[in-house]
JSON list of C-alpha atoms in Angstrom, two decimals:
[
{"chain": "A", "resi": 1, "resn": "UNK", "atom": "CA", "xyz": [15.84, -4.94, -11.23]},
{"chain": "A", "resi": 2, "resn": "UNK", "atom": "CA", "xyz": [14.33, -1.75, -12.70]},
{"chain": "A", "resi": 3, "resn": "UNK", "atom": "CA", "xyz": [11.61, -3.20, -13.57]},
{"chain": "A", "resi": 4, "resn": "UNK", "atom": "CA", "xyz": [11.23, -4.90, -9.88]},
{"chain": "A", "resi": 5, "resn": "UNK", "atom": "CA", "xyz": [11.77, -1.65, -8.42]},
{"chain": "A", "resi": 6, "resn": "UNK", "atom": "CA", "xyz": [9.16, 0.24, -10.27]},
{"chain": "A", "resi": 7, "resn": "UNK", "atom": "CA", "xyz": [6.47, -2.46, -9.43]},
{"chain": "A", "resi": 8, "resn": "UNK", "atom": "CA", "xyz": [7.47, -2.08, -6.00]},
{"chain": "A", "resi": 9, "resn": "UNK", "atom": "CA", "xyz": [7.14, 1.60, -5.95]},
{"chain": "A", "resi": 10, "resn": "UNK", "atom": "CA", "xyz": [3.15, 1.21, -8.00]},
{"chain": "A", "resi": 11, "resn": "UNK", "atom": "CA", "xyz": [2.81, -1.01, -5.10]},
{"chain": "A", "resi": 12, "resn": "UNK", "atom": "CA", "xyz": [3.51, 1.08, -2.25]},
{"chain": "A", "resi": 13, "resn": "UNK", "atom": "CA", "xyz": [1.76, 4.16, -3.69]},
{"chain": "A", "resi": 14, "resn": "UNK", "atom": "CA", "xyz": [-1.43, 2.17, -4.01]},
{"chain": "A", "resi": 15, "resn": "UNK", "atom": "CA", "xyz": [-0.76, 0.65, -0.64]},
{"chain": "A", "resi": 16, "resn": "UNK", "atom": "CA", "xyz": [-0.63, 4.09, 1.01]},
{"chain": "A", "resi": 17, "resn": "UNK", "atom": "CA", "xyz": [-3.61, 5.59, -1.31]},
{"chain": "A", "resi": 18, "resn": "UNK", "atom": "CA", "xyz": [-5.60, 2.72, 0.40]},
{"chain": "A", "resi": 19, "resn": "UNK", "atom": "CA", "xyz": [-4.99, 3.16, 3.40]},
{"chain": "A", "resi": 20, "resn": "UNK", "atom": "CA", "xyz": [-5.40, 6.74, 3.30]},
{"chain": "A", "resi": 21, "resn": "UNK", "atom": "CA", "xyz": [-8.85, 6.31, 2.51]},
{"chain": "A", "resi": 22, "resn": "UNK", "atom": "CA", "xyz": [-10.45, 4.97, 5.52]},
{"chain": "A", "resi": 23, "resn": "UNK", "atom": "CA", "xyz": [-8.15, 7.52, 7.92]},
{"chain": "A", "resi": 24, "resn": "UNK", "atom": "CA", "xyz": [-9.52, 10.15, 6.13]},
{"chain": "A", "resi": 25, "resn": "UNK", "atom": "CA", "xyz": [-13.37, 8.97, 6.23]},
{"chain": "A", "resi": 26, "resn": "UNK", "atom": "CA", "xyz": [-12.42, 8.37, 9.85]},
{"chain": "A", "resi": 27, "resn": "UNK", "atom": "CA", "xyz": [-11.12, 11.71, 10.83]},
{"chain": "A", "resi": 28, "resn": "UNK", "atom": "CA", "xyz": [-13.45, 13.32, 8.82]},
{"chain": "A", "resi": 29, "resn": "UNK", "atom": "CA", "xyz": [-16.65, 11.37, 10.79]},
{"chain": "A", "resi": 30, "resn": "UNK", "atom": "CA", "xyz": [-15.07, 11.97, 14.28]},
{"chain": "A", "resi": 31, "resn": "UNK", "atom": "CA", "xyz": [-14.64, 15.72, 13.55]},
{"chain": "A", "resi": 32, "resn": "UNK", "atom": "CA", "xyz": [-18.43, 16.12, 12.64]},
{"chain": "A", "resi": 33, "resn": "UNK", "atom": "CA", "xyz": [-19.10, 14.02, 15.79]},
{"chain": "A", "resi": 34, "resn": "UNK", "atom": "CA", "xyz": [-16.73, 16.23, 17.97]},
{"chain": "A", "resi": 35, "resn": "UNK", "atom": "CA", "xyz": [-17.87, 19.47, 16.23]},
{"chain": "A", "resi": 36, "resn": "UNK", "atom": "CA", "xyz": [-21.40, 19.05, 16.20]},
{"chain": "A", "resi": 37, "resn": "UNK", "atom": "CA", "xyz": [-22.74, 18.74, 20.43]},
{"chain": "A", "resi": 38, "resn": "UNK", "atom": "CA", "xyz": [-26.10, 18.90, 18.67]},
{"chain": "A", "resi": 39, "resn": "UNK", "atom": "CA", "xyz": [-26.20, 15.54, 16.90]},
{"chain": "A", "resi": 40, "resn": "UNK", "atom": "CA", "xyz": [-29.11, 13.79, 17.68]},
{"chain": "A", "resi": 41, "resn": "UNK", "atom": "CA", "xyz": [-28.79, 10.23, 19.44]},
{"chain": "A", "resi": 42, "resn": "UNK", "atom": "CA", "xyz": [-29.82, 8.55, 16.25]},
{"chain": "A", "resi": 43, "resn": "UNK", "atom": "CA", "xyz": [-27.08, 10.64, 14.05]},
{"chain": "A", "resi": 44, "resn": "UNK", "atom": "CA", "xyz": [-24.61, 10.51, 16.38]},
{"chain": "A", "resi": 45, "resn": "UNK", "atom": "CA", "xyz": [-24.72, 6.61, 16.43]},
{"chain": "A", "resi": 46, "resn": "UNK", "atom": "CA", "xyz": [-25.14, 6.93, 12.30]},
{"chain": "A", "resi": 47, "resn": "UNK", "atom": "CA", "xyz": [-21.18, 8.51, 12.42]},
{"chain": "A", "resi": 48, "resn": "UNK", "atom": "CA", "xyz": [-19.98, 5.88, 15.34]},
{"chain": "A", "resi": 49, "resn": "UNK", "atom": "CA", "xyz": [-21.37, 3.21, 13.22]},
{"chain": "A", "resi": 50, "resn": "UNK", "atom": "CA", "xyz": [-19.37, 4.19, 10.00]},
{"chain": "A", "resi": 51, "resn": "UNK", "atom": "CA", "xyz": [-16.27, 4.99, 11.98]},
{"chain": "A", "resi": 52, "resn": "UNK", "atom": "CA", "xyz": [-16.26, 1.27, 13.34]},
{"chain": "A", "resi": 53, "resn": "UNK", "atom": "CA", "xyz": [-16.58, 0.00, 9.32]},
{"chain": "A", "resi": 54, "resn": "UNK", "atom": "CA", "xyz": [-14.08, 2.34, 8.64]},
{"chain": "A", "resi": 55, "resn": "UNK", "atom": "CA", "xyz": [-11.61, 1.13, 11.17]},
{"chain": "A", "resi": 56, "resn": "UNK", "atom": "CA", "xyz": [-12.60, -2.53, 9.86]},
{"chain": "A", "resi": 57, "resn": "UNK", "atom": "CA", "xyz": [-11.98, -1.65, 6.60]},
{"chain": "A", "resi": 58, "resn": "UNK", "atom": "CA", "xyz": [-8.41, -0.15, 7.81]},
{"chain": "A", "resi": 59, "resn": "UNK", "atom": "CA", "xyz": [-7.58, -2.95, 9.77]},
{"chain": "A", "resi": 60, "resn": "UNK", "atom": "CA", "xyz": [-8.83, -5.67, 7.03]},
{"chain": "A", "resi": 61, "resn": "UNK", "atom": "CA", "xyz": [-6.05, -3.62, 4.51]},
{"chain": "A", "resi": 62, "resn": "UNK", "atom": "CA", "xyz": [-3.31, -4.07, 6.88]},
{"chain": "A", "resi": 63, "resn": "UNK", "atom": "CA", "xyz": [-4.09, -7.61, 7.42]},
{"chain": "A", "resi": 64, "resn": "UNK", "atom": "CA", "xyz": [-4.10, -8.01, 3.97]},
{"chain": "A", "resi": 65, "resn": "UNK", "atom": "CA", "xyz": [-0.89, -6.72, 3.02]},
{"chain": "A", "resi": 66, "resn": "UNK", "atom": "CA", "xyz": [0.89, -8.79, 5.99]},
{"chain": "A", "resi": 67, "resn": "UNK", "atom": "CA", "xyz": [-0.64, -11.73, 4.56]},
{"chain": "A", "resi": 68, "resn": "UNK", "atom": "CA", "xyz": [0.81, -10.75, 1.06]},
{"chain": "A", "resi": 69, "resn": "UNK", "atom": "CA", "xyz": [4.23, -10.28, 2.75]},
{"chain": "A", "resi": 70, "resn": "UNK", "atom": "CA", "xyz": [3.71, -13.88, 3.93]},
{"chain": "A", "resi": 71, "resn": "UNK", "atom": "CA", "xyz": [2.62, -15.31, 0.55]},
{"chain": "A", "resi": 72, "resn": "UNK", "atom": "CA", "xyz": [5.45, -13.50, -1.01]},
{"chain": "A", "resi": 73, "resn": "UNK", "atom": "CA", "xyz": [8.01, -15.31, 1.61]},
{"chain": "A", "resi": 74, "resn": "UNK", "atom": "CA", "xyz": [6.78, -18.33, 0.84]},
{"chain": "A", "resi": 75, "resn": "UNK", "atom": "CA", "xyz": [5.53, -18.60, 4.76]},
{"chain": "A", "resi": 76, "resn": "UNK", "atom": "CA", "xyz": [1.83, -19.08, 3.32]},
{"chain": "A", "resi": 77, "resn": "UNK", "atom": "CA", "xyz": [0.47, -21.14, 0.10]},
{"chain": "A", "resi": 78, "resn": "UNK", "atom": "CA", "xyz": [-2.67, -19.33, -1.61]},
{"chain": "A", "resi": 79, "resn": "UNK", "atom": "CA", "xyz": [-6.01, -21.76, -1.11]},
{"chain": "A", "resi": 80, "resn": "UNK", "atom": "CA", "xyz": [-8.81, -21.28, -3.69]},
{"chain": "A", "resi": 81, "resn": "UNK", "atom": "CA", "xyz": [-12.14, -21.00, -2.40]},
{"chain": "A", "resi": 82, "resn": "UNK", "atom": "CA", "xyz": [-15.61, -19.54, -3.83]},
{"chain": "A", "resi": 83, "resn": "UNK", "atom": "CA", "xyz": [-16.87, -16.28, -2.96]},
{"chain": "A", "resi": 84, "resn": "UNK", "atom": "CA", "xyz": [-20.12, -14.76, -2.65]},
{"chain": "A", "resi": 85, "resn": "UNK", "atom": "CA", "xyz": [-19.21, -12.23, -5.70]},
{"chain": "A", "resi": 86, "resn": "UNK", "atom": "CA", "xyz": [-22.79, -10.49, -4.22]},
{"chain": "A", "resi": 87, "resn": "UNK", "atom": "CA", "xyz": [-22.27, -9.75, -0.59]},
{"chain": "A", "resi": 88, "resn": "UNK", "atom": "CA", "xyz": [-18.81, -8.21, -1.62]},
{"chain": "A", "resi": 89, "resn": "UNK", "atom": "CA", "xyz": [-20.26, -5.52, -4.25]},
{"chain": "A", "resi": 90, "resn": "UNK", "atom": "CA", "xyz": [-22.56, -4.87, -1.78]},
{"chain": "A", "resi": 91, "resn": "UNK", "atom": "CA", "xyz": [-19.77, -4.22, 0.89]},
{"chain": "A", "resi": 92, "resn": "UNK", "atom": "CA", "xyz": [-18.62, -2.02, -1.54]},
{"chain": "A", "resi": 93, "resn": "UNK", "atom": "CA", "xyz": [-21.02, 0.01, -2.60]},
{"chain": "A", "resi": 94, "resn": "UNK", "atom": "CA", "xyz": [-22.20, 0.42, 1.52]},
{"chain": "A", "resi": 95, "resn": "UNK", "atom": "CA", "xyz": [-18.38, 1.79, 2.00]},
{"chain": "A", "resi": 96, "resn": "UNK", "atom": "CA", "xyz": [-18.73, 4.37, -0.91]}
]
């Protein structure tokens, strides 16, 4: 049970850490939008745009820990399927 307890607790640390990430990319972008009246069209769209990835990237966390949640209750059965290993380093190294 110890052992249980402490994977539970790695869990929800990296869970929060996570999630953490994209609020604070988000606040961060929509303080330099709200700060700065001078933006240009072109930047200003620049900080909307990441905002909008970063709320996708928020939202696609949360959706993946409910679907663990549902894995782990047995409600859901894990499917194997290829990936395109490319396009996701690539969504990865856009969100850095």
């Amino acid at each position: 049970l110890k052992a249980m307890d402490e994977q539970k607790d790695e869990f929800l640390y990296t869970v929060t850490h996570e999630l953490r990430t994209p609020l604070t990319s988000i606040r961060a972008l929509s303080e330099i939008v709200h700060d700065n009246p001078d933006l240009t069209d072109e930047e200003r769209q620049q900080y909307l745009q990441a905002i909008t990835r970063e709320t996708e990237r928020l939202s696609h966390l949360i959706n993946q820990v409910l679907s663990l949640e549902r894995y782990e209750s047995g409600r859901h059965r894990l499917h194997p399927a290829p990936v395109n290993l490319s396009r996701i380093i690539q969504q990865v190294t856009t969100n850095m």
